[in-house]
PDB file of C-alpha atoms in Angstrom:
ATOM      1  CA  MET A   1      19.430 -34.796  47.130  1.00 81.00           C
ATOM      2  CA  TYR A   2      18.920 -38.294  45.713  1.00 88.00           C
ATOM      3  CA  ASN A   3      17.172 -41.181  47.425  1.00 87.00           C
ATOM      4  CA  PRO A   4      17.609 -44.633  45.820  1.00 89.00           C
ATOM      5  CA  THR A   5      14.373 -45.991  47.302  1.00 86.00           C
ATOM      6  CA  VAL A   6      12.300 -43.104  45.972  1.00 89.00           C
ATOM      7  CA  ALA A   7      14.057 -43.451  42.627  1.00 91.00           C
ATOM      8  CA  ARG A   8      13.327 -47.184  42.434  1.00 89.00           C
ATOM      9  CA  LEU A   9       9.629 -46.642  43.197  1.00 86.00           C
ATOM     10  CA  THR A  10       9.433 -43.850  40.626  1.00 90.00           C
ATOM     11  CA  TYR A  11      11.122 -45.927  37.927  1.00 90.00           C
ATOM     12  CA  ARG A  12       8.728 -48.769  38.671  1.00 87.00           C
ATOM     13  CA  ALA A  13       5.741 -46.441  38.334  1.00 85.00           C
ATOM     14  CA  LEU A  14       6.987 -44.865  35.105  1.00 88.00           C
ATOM     15  CA  LEU A  15       8.021 -48.094  33.439  1.00 86.00           C
ATOM     16  CA  GLY A  16       4.895 -50.026  34.270  1.00 77.00           C
ATOM     17  CA  ARG A  17       3.223 -51.941  31.479  1.00 68.00           C
ATOM     18  CA  ARG A  18       0.837 -49.224  30.239  1.00 77.00           C
ATOM     19  CA  ARG A  19       3.274 -46.312  30.324  1.00 77.00           C
ATOM     20  CA  ALA A  20       6.097 -48.426  28.932  1.00 82.00           C
ATOM     21  CA  LEU A  21       4.020 -49.230  25.847  1.00 85.00           C
ATOM     22  CA  ILE A  22       3.440 -45.540  25.197  1.00 84.00           C
ATOM     23  CA  LEU A  23       7.060 -44.658  25.895  1.00 88.00           C
ATOM     24  CA  PHE A  24       8.305 -47.300  23.438  1.00 91.00           C
ATOM     25  CA  ALA A  25       5.680 -46.537  20.779  1.00 93.00           C
ATOM     26  CA  LEU A  26       6.802 -43.009  19.916  1.00 92.00           C
ATOM     27  CA  PRO A  27      10.549 -43.778  19.506  1.00 95.00           C
ATOM     28  CA  ALA A  28       9.712 -46.899  17.516  1.00 95.00           C
ATOM     29  CA  MET A  29       7.486 -44.852  15.225  1.00 95.00           C
ATOM     30  CA  LEU A  30      10.274 -42.302  14.687  1.00 96.00           C
ATOM     31  CA  ILE A  31      12.797 -44.971  13.758  1.00 96.00           C
ATOM     32  CA  VAL A  32      10.366 -46.749  11.411  1.00 96.00           C
ATOM     33  CA  ILE A  33       9.516 -43.453   9.687  1.00 96.00           C
ATOM     34  CA  ALA A  34      13.222 -42.565   9.408  1.00 96.00           C
ATOM     35  CA  ALA A  35      13.987 -45.939   7.825  1.00 96.00           C
ATOM     36  CA  ALA A  36      11.115 -45.579   5.356  1.00 96.00           C
ATOM     37  CA  VAL A  37      12.168 -42.051   4.417  1.00 95.00           C
ATOM     38  CA  ARG A  38      15.770 -43.171   3.861  1.00 94.00           C
ATOM     39  CA  VAL A  39      14.617 -46.031   1.609  1.00 95.00           C
ATOM     40  CA  PHE A  40      12.319 -43.880  -0.525  1.00 93.00           C
ATOM     41  CA  THR A  41      14.258 -40.596  -0.662  1.00 91.00           C
ATOM     42  CA  GLY A  42      17.846 -41.589  -0.034  1.00 89.00           C
ATOM     43  CA  LEU A  43      20.317 -39.472   1.886  1.00 89.00           C
ATOM     44  CA  ASP A  44      18.955 -35.932   2.180  1.00 91.00           C
ATOM     45  CA  ASP A  45      20.166 -33.479   4.833  1.00 92.00           C
ATOM     46  CA  LYS A  46      17.160 -31.181   4.518  1.00 93.00           C
ATOM     47  CA  ILE A  47      14.633 -33.980   4.906  1.00 94.00           C
ATOM     48  CA  ALA A  48      16.573 -35.298   7.901  1.00 94.00           C
ATOM     49  CA  ALA A  49      16.477 -31.896   9.581  1.00 94.00           C
ATOM     50  CA  ASP A  50      12.765 -31.459   8.830  1.00 93.00           C
ATOM     51  CA  LEU A  51      11.819 -34.874  10.214  1.00 94.00           C
ATOM     52  CA  LEU A  52      13.927 -34.595  13.360  1.00 95.00           C
ATOM     53  CA  GLY A  53      12.690 -31.077  13.984  1.00 92.00           C
ATOM     54  CA  GLY A  54       9.061 -31.660  13.071  1.00 89.00           C
ATOM     55  CA  PHE A  55       8.468 -35.032  14.668  1.00 92.00           C
ATOM     56  CA  ALA A  56      11.262 -35.844  17.125  1.00 94.00           C
ATOM     57  CA  LEU A  57      11.754 -32.485  18.810  1.00 93.00           C
ATOM     58  CA  ALA A  58       8.339 -30.928  18.248  1.00 90.00           C
ATOM     59  CA  THR A  59       6.166 -33.946  19.053  1.00 90.00           C
ATOM     60  CA  MET A  60       7.978 -36.929  20.529  1.00 94.00           C
ATOM     61  CA  VAL A  61      10.140 -35.171  23.129  1.00 94.00           C
ATOM     62  CA  PRO A  62       7.342 -33.087  24.734  1.00 93.00           C
ATOM     63  CA  LEU A  63       4.910 -36.030  24.773  1.00 93.00           C
ATOM     64  CA  ILE A  64       7.452 -38.272  26.479  1.00 94.00           C
ATOM     65  CA  GLY A  65       8.179 -35.368  28.824  1.00 94.00           C
ATOM     66  CA  VAL A  66       4.496 -35.189  29.719  1.00 94.00           C
ATOM     67  CA  ILE A  67       4.342 -38.919  30.444  1.00 92.00           C
ATOM     68  CA  ALA A  68       7.549 -38.977  32.500  1.00 93.00           C
ATOM     69  CA  GLY A  69       7.187 -35.625  34.241  1.00 93.00           C
ATOM     70  CA  THR A  70       3.574 -35.933  35.345  1.00 92.00           C
ATOM     71  CA  GLY A  71       3.846 -39.671  35.930  1.00 89.00           C
ATOM     72  CA  ALA A  72       6.742 -39.251  38.339  1.00 91.00           C
ATOM     73  CA  ILE A  73       4.504 -37.761  41.033  1.00 89.00           C
ATOM     74  CA  GLY A  74       0.966 -37.089  39.768  1.00 82.00           C
ATOM     75  CA  PRO A  75      -0.516 -40.563  40.304  1.00 80.00           C
ATOM     76  CA  GLU A  76       0.846 -40.703  43.870  1.00 83.00           C
ATOM     77  CA  ILE A  77      -0.871 -37.429  44.696  1.00 80.00           C
ATOM     78  CA  ASP A  78      -4.113 -38.515  43.012  1.00 74.00           C
ATOM     79  CA  ASP A  79      -4.414 -41.820  44.889  1.00 74.00           C
ATOM     80  CA  GLY A  80      -3.077 -40.441  48.189  1.00 72.00           C
ATOM     81  CA  SER A  81      -0.052 -42.740  48.369  1.00 74.00           C
ATOM     82  CA  ILE A  82       2.193 -39.660  48.467  1.00 80.00           C
ATOM     83  CA  VAL A  83       1.221 -39.300  52.134  1.00 78.00           C
ATOM     84  CA  TYR A  84       2.938 -42.616  52.894  1.00 78.00           C
ATOM     85  CA  LEU A  85       6.089 -41.434  51.145  1.00 79.00           C
ATOM     86  CA  LEU A  86       6.058 -38.085  52.925  1.00 79.00           C
ATOM     87  CA  SER A  87       5.717 -39.814  56.297  1.00 79.00           C
ATOM     88  CA  LYS A  88       9.156 -41.347  55.818  1.00 79.00           C
ATOM     89  CA  PRO A  89      12.308 -39.549  57.044  1.00 82.00           C
ATOM     90  CA  VAL A  90      13.125 -38.195  53.598  1.00 82.00           C
ATOM     91  CA  LYS A  91      13.499 -34.471  53.021  1.00 86.00           C
ATOM     92  CA  ARG A  92      10.947 -32.887  50.686  1.00 85.00           C
ATOM     93  CA  PRO A  93      13.551 -31.362  48.352  1.00 86.00           C
ATOM     94  CA  THR A  94      15.163 -34.797  48.108  1.00 90.00           C
ATOM     95  CA  ILE A  95      11.869 -36.326  46.983  1.00 90.00           C
ATOM     96  CA  ILE A  96      11.391 -33.679  44.288  1.00 92.00           C
ATOM     97  CA  MET A  97      15.003 -33.829  43.107  1.00 94.00           C
ATOM     98  CA  THR A  98      14.958 -37.625  42.971  1.00 94.00           C
ATOM     99  CA  LYS A  99      11.751 -37.689  40.983  1.00 94.00           C
ATOM    100  CA  LEU A 100      13.077 -34.969  38.685  1.00 96.00           C
ATOM    101  CA  ILE A 101      16.282 -36.924  38.038  1.00 96.00           C
ATOM    102  CA  VAL A 102      14.263 -40.044  37.232  1.00 96.00           C
ATOM    103  CA  ALA A 103      11.913 -38.109  34.940  1.00 95.00           C
ATOM    104  CA  ILE A 104      14.865 -36.525  33.135  1.00 96.00           C
ATOM    105  CA  ALA A 105      16.602 -39.884  32.740  1.00 96.00           C
ATOM    106  CA  VAL A 106      13.494 -41.544  31.325  1.00 95.00           C
ATOM    107  CA  THR A 107      12.736 -38.640  28.985  1.00 96.00           C
ATOM    108  CA  MET A 108      16.318 -38.547  27.725  1.00 96.00           C
ATOM    109  CA  ALA A 109      16.477 -42.295  27.211  1.00 95.00           C
ATOM    110  CA  PHE A 110      13.236 -42.474  25.245  1.00 96.00           C
ATOM    111  CA  SER A 111      13.772 -39.295  23.215  1.00 95.00           C
ATOM    112  CA  ALA A 112      17.456 -38.453  22.733  1.00 95.00           C
ATOM    113  CA  ILE A 113      18.682 -41.969  21.938  1.00 96.00           C
ATOM    114  CA  PRO A 114      15.980 -42.627  19.298  1.00 96.00           C
ATOM    115  CA  THR A 115      16.630 -39.174  17.837  1.00 97.00           C
ATOM    116  CA  LEU A 116      20.307 -40.015  17.422  1.00 97.00           C
ATOM    117  CA  ILE A 117      19.519 -43.386  15.841  1.00 97.00           C
ATOM    118  CA  ALA A 118      16.958 -41.839  13.484  1.00 96.00           C
ATOM    119  CA  GLY A 119      19.419 -39.100  12.537  1.00 95.00           C
ATOM    120  CA  PHE A 120      22.090 -41.600  11.555  1.00 96.00           C
ATOM    121  CA  ILE A 121      19.528 -43.623   9.600  1.00 96.00           C
ATOM    122  CA  LEU A 122      18.371 -40.532   7.706  1.00 94.00           C
ATOM    123  CA  ASN A 123      21.695 -38.992   6.673  1.00 93.00           C
ATOM    124  CA  ASN A 124      24.568 -40.577   8.615  1.00 92.00           C
ATOM    125  CA  ASN A 125      24.824 -37.428  10.755  1.00 90.00           C
ATOM    126  CA  GLY A 126      25.602 -35.266   7.750  1.00 89.00           C
ATOM    127  CA  GLN A 127      25.967 -31.571   8.675  1.00 91.00           C
ATOM    128  CA  GLN A 128      25.966 -32.754  12.325  1.00 94.00           C
ATOM    129  CA  ILE A 129      22.164 -32.832  12.131  1.00 95.00           C
ATOM    130  CA  ALA A 130      21.738 -36.039  14.172  1.00 95.00           C
ATOM    131  CA  VAL A 131      24.045 -34.806  16.938  1.00 96.00           C
ATOM    132  CA  ALA A 132      22.483 -31.328  16.927  1.00 96.00           C
ATOM    133  CA  TYR A 133      18.954 -32.618  17.412  1.00 97.00           C
ATOM    134  CA  THR A 134      20.095 -35.202  19.947  1.00 97.00           C
ATOM    135  CA  ILE A 135      21.650 -32.495  22.111  1.00 97.00           C
ATOM    136  CA  ALA A 136      18.535 -30.389  21.625  1.00 96.00           C
ATOM    137  CA  ALA A 137      16.443 -33.351  22.820  1.00 97.00           C
ATOM    138  CA  LEU A 138      18.683 -33.748  25.879  1.00 97.00           C
ATOM    139  CA  VAL A 139      18.353 -30.073  26.743  1.00 96.00           C
ATOM    140  CA  ALA A 140      14.601 -30.058  26.171  1.00 96.00           C
ATOM    141  CA  SER A 141      14.217 -33.200  28.301  1.00 96.00           C
ATOM    142  CA  ILE A 142      15.523 -31.346  31.347  1.00 96.00           C
ATOM    143  CA  ALA A 143      13.178 -28.383  30.980  1.00 96.00           C
ATOM    144  CA  TYR A 144      10.127 -30.469  30.058  1.00 96.00           C
ATOM    145  CA  SER A 145      10.683 -32.836  32.980  1.00 96.00           C
ATOM    146  CA  ALA A 146      10.881 -29.974  35.473  1.00 96.00           C
ATOM    147  CA  LEU A 147       7.884 -28.194  33.970  1.00 95.00           C
ATOM    148  CA  PHE A 148       5.640 -31.243  33.829  1.00 95.00           C
ATOM    149  CA  LEU A 149       6.767 -32.467  37.250  1.00 95.00           C
ATOM    150  CA  LEU A 150       5.554 -29.125  38.576  1.00 94.00           C
ATOM    151  CA  LEU A 151       2.223 -29.595  36.785  1.00 93.00           C
ATOM    152  CA  GLY A 152       1.931 -33.036  38.345  1.00 91.00           C
ATOM    153  CA  THR A 153       2.464 -31.472  41.763  1.00 91.00           C
ATOM    154  CA  VAL A 154      -0.031 -28.622  41.465  1.00 89.00           C
ATOM    155  CA  SER A 155      -2.878 -30.114  39.417  1.00 84.00           C
ATOM    156  CA  ARG A 156      -4.892 -33.292  39.172  1.00 82.00           C
ATOM    157  CA  HIS A 157      -5.263 -32.585  35.452  1.00 86.00           C
ATOM    158  CA  ALA A 158      -1.544 -32.326  34.792  1.00 87.00           C
ATOM    159  CA  VAL A 159      -1.586 -34.621  31.757  1.00 88.00           C
ATOM    160  CA  VAL A 160      -4.293 -32.525  30.101  1.00 90.00           C
ATOM    161  CA  PHE A 161      -2.470 -29.264  30.771  1.00 90.00           C
ATOM    162  CA  GLY A 162       0.786 -30.835  29.637  1.00 88.00           C
ATOM    163  CA  LEU A 163      -0.754 -31.977  26.363  1.00 88.00           C
ATOM    164  CA  VAL A 164      -2.284 -28.545  25.825  1.00 87.00           C
ATOM    165  CA  TYR A 165       1.123 -26.935  26.257  1.00 85.00           C
ATOM    166  CA  ALA A 166       2.985 -29.503  24.154  1.00 82.00           C
ATOM    167  CA  LEU A 167       0.530 -29.896  21.292  1.00 80.00           C
ATOM    168  CA  ILE A 168      -1.381 -26.620  21.171  1.00 82.00           C
ATOM    169  CA  TRP A 169       0.915 -23.953  22.598  1.00 79.00           C
ATOM    170  CA  GLU A 170       4.199 -25.173  21.151  1.00 78.00           C
ATOM    171  CA  SER A 171       3.073 -26.893  17.970  1.00 72.00           C
ATOM    172  CA  LEU A 172       0.226 -24.552  16.988  1.00 70.00           C
ATOM    173  CA  PHE A 173       0.733 -21.131  18.553  1.00 66.00           C
ATOM    174  CA  GLY A 174       4.496 -21.590  18.580  1.00 61.00           C
ATOM    175  CA  SER A 175       4.502 -21.926  14.815  1.00 60.00           C
ATOM    176  CA  LEU A 176       2.002 -19.157  14.081  1.00 64.00           C
ATOM    177  CA  VAL A 177       2.521 -16.459  16.723  1.00 67.00           C
ATOM    178  CA  SER A 178       6.012 -14.990  16.916  1.00 67.00           C
ATOM    179  CA  GLY A 179       5.690 -13.904  20.553  1.00 68.00           C
ATOM    180  CA  ALA A 180       4.731 -17.416  21.652  1.00 70.00           C
ATOM    181  CA  LYS A 181       7.997 -18.767  20.282  1.00 77.00           C
ATOM    182  CA  THR A 182       9.937 -16.932  22.977  1.00 81.00           C
ATOM    183  CA  LEU A 183       8.083 -18.966  25.621  1.00 83.00           C
ATOM    184  CA  SER A 184       8.645 -22.298  23.904  1.00 88.00           C
ATOM    185  CA  VAL A 185      10.973 -24.979  25.236  1.00 92.00           C
ATOM    186  CA  GLN A 186      11.158 -26.315  21.705  1.00 91.00           C
ATOM    187  CA  GLN A 187      12.556 -23.013  20.407  1.00 91.00           C
ATOM    188  CA  TRP A 188      15.093 -22.841  23.245  1.00 93.00           C
ATOM    189  CA  ALA A 189      16.302 -26.332  22.338  1.00 95.00           C
ATOM    190  CA  LEU A 190      16.392 -25.382  18.650  1.00 94.00           C
ATOM    191  CA  ALA A 191      18.708 -22.500  19.515  1.00 94.00           C
ATOM    192  CA  VAL A 192      21.178 -25.052  20.857  1.00 95.00           C
ATOM    193  CA  ALA A 193      20.767 -27.274  17.786  1.00 95.00           C
ATOM    194  CA  GLU A 194      21.247 -24.312  15.453  1.00 94.00           C
ATOM    195  CA  LYS A 195      24.661 -23.648  16.987  1.00 93.00           C
ATOM    196  CA  ILE A 196      25.787 -27.233  16.301  1.00 94.00           C
ATOM    197  CA  ALA A 197      24.237 -28.108  12.930  1.00 92.00           C
ATOM    198  CA  GLY A 198      25.409 -26.921   9.541  1.00 85.00           C
ATOM    199  CA  GLU A 199      24.266 -23.462   8.519  1.00 86.00           C
ATOM    200  CA  GLY A 200      20.740 -23.276   7.147  1.00 86.00           C
ATOM    201  CA  TYR A 201      19.469 -26.612   8.457  1.00 91.00           C
ATOM    202  CA  VAL A 202      18.076 -25.522  11.836  1.00 92.00           C
ATOM    203  CA  ASP A 203      16.142 -22.308  12.290  1.00 88.00           C
ATOM    204  CA  ALA A 204      15.577 -20.990  15.816  1.00 87.00           C
ATOM    205  CA  THR A 205      13.773 -17.742  16.584  1.00 86.00           C
ATOM    206  CA  VAL A 206      15.352 -17.329  20.018  1.00 89.00           C
ATOM    207  CA  ALA A 207      18.984 -16.274  20.431  1.00 92.00           C
ATOM    208  CA  LEU A 208      21.219 -18.839  22.129  1.00 94.00           C
ATOM    209  CA  PRO A 209      22.091 -16.701  25.225  1.00 94.00           C
ATOM    210  CA  THR A 210      18.400 -15.986  25.795  1.00 94.00           C
ATOM    211  CA  ALA A 211      17.532 -19.649  25.305  1.00 94.00           C
ATOM    212  CA  VAL A 212      20.144 -20.800  27.832  1.00 95.00           C
ATOM    213  CA  VAL A 213      18.961 -18.312  30.441  1.00 95.00           C
ATOM    214  CA  LEU A 214      15.302 -19.263  29.961  1.00 94.00           C
ATOM    215  CA  LEU A 215      16.098 -22.976  30.124  1.00 95.00           C
ATOM    216  CA  ILE A 216      17.903 -22.491  33.432  1.00 96.00           C
ATOM    217  CA  VAL A 217      15.224 -20.196  34.875  1.00 96.00           C
ATOM    218  CA  VAL A 218      12.356 -22.522  33.968  1.00 95.00           C
ATOM    219  CA  THR A 219      14.124 -25.667  35.177  1.00 96.00           C
ATOM    220  CA  VAL A 220      15.267 -24.212  38.484  1.00 96.00           C
ATOM    221  CA  GLY A 221      12.077 -22.224  39.061  1.00 96.00           C
ATOM    222  CA  ALA A 222       9.774 -25.164  38.349  1.00 95.00           C
ATOM    223  CA  THR A 223      11.827 -27.464  40.603  1.00 94.00           C
ATOM    224  CA  VAL A 224      11.877 -25.017  43.513  1.00 93.00           C
ATOM    225  CA  TYR A 225       8.171 -24.255  43.224  1.00 93.00           C
ATOM    226  CA  ALA A 226       7.321 -27.962  43.050  1.00 91.00           C
ATOM    227  CA  GLY A 227       9.276 -28.438  46.263  1.00 89.00           C
ATOM    228  CA  GLN A 228       7.320 -25.630  47.926  1.00 89.00           C
ATOM    229  CA  LYS A 229       3.993 -27.101  46.829  1.00 87.00           C
ATOM    230  CA  LEU A 230       5.008 -30.521  48.123  1.00 85.00           C
ATOM    231  CA  ARG A 231       6.001 -29.007  51.448  1.00 80.00           C
ATOM    232  CA  ARG A 232       2.605 -27.335  51.818  1.00 76.00           C
ATOM    233  CA  LEU A 233       0.885 -30.573  50.894  1.00 70.00           C
ATOM    234  CA  THR A 234       2.785 -32.338  53.679  1.00 50.00           C
ATOM    235  CA  LEU A 235       1.821 -29.723  56.233  1.00 45.00           C
ATOM    236  CA  ALA A 236      -1.829 -30.001  55.234  1.00 45.00           C
ATOM    237  CA  GLY A 237      -1.702 -33.752  55.727  1.00 42.00           C
ATOM    238  CA  GLU A 238      -0.057 -33.415  59.120  1.00 45.00           C
ATOM    239  CA  GLU A 239      -2.647 -30.924  60.269  1.00 40.00           C
TER     240      GLU A 239
END
C-alpha cells in the first residue's frame, strides 16, 4: 500500500518552492509569536493554552492540511498528469494510500513539531499543555489530510472548499453554533488534548469516545471514497 516512486513525486510536488514558502511561513509565525508572548507576559499556562488552541490548532493545522492534502493529488488531476501515473502498473488504492501517507507526514511535520516548540517556549510544557496540543495536532493532521485529499480528488476547486471548511466552518460556525462543533475536526482533536492537559486548560465540546469514532470514520471513509473516485477517473480515461 506504499509506493516509493509515487511518494517521491508527491514530496517533490508538495515541497516545491512556492508551497514550501507557505508551509514554512505559518510555523515560523507561530514560533515568533510564542517567543514574543513569552518575553512580554512571562510564563502563563492560560495564555499558552489560548495561543496553541486559537492559532496553532484552529488556524495553522487546518491550513497546512489544506495545502498538503489538496496538493498531494489536486494539481496532477488539474493538469492531466495523473493519467500518466495511472497508466503505470501501480494499484489505485496504493496511489491514494501513498499520497495520504505523504500528506499526513508533511502536515504533521509542519504543524505538530512547531506546536511542540511553541508550547515549550510559552510555558515549558506546564500542565502538559505543549504535549496535549502536539498530540491534538498529530491527530488532526491525519483527519485533515484524508479529508482534503478527498477534496483534491473530487473537485478542481479543492483549495477553495478546503479554506471554506477550515476558516469559515470550523473557525466561525464552529465557535458560534453548537451543532457545528460536533462536525469539527478541531473539536475532535481538542477532545484528545483535553484528556492530556491539566484540568481547565482545554475545553472540548465533543466527548472523547465520540471524537475517536468520528476521527476514524472520517479518515477511513474519506480515504476509501477517494480511492473509488480515482478508480472511476482511470476507467473514464481508458474509455
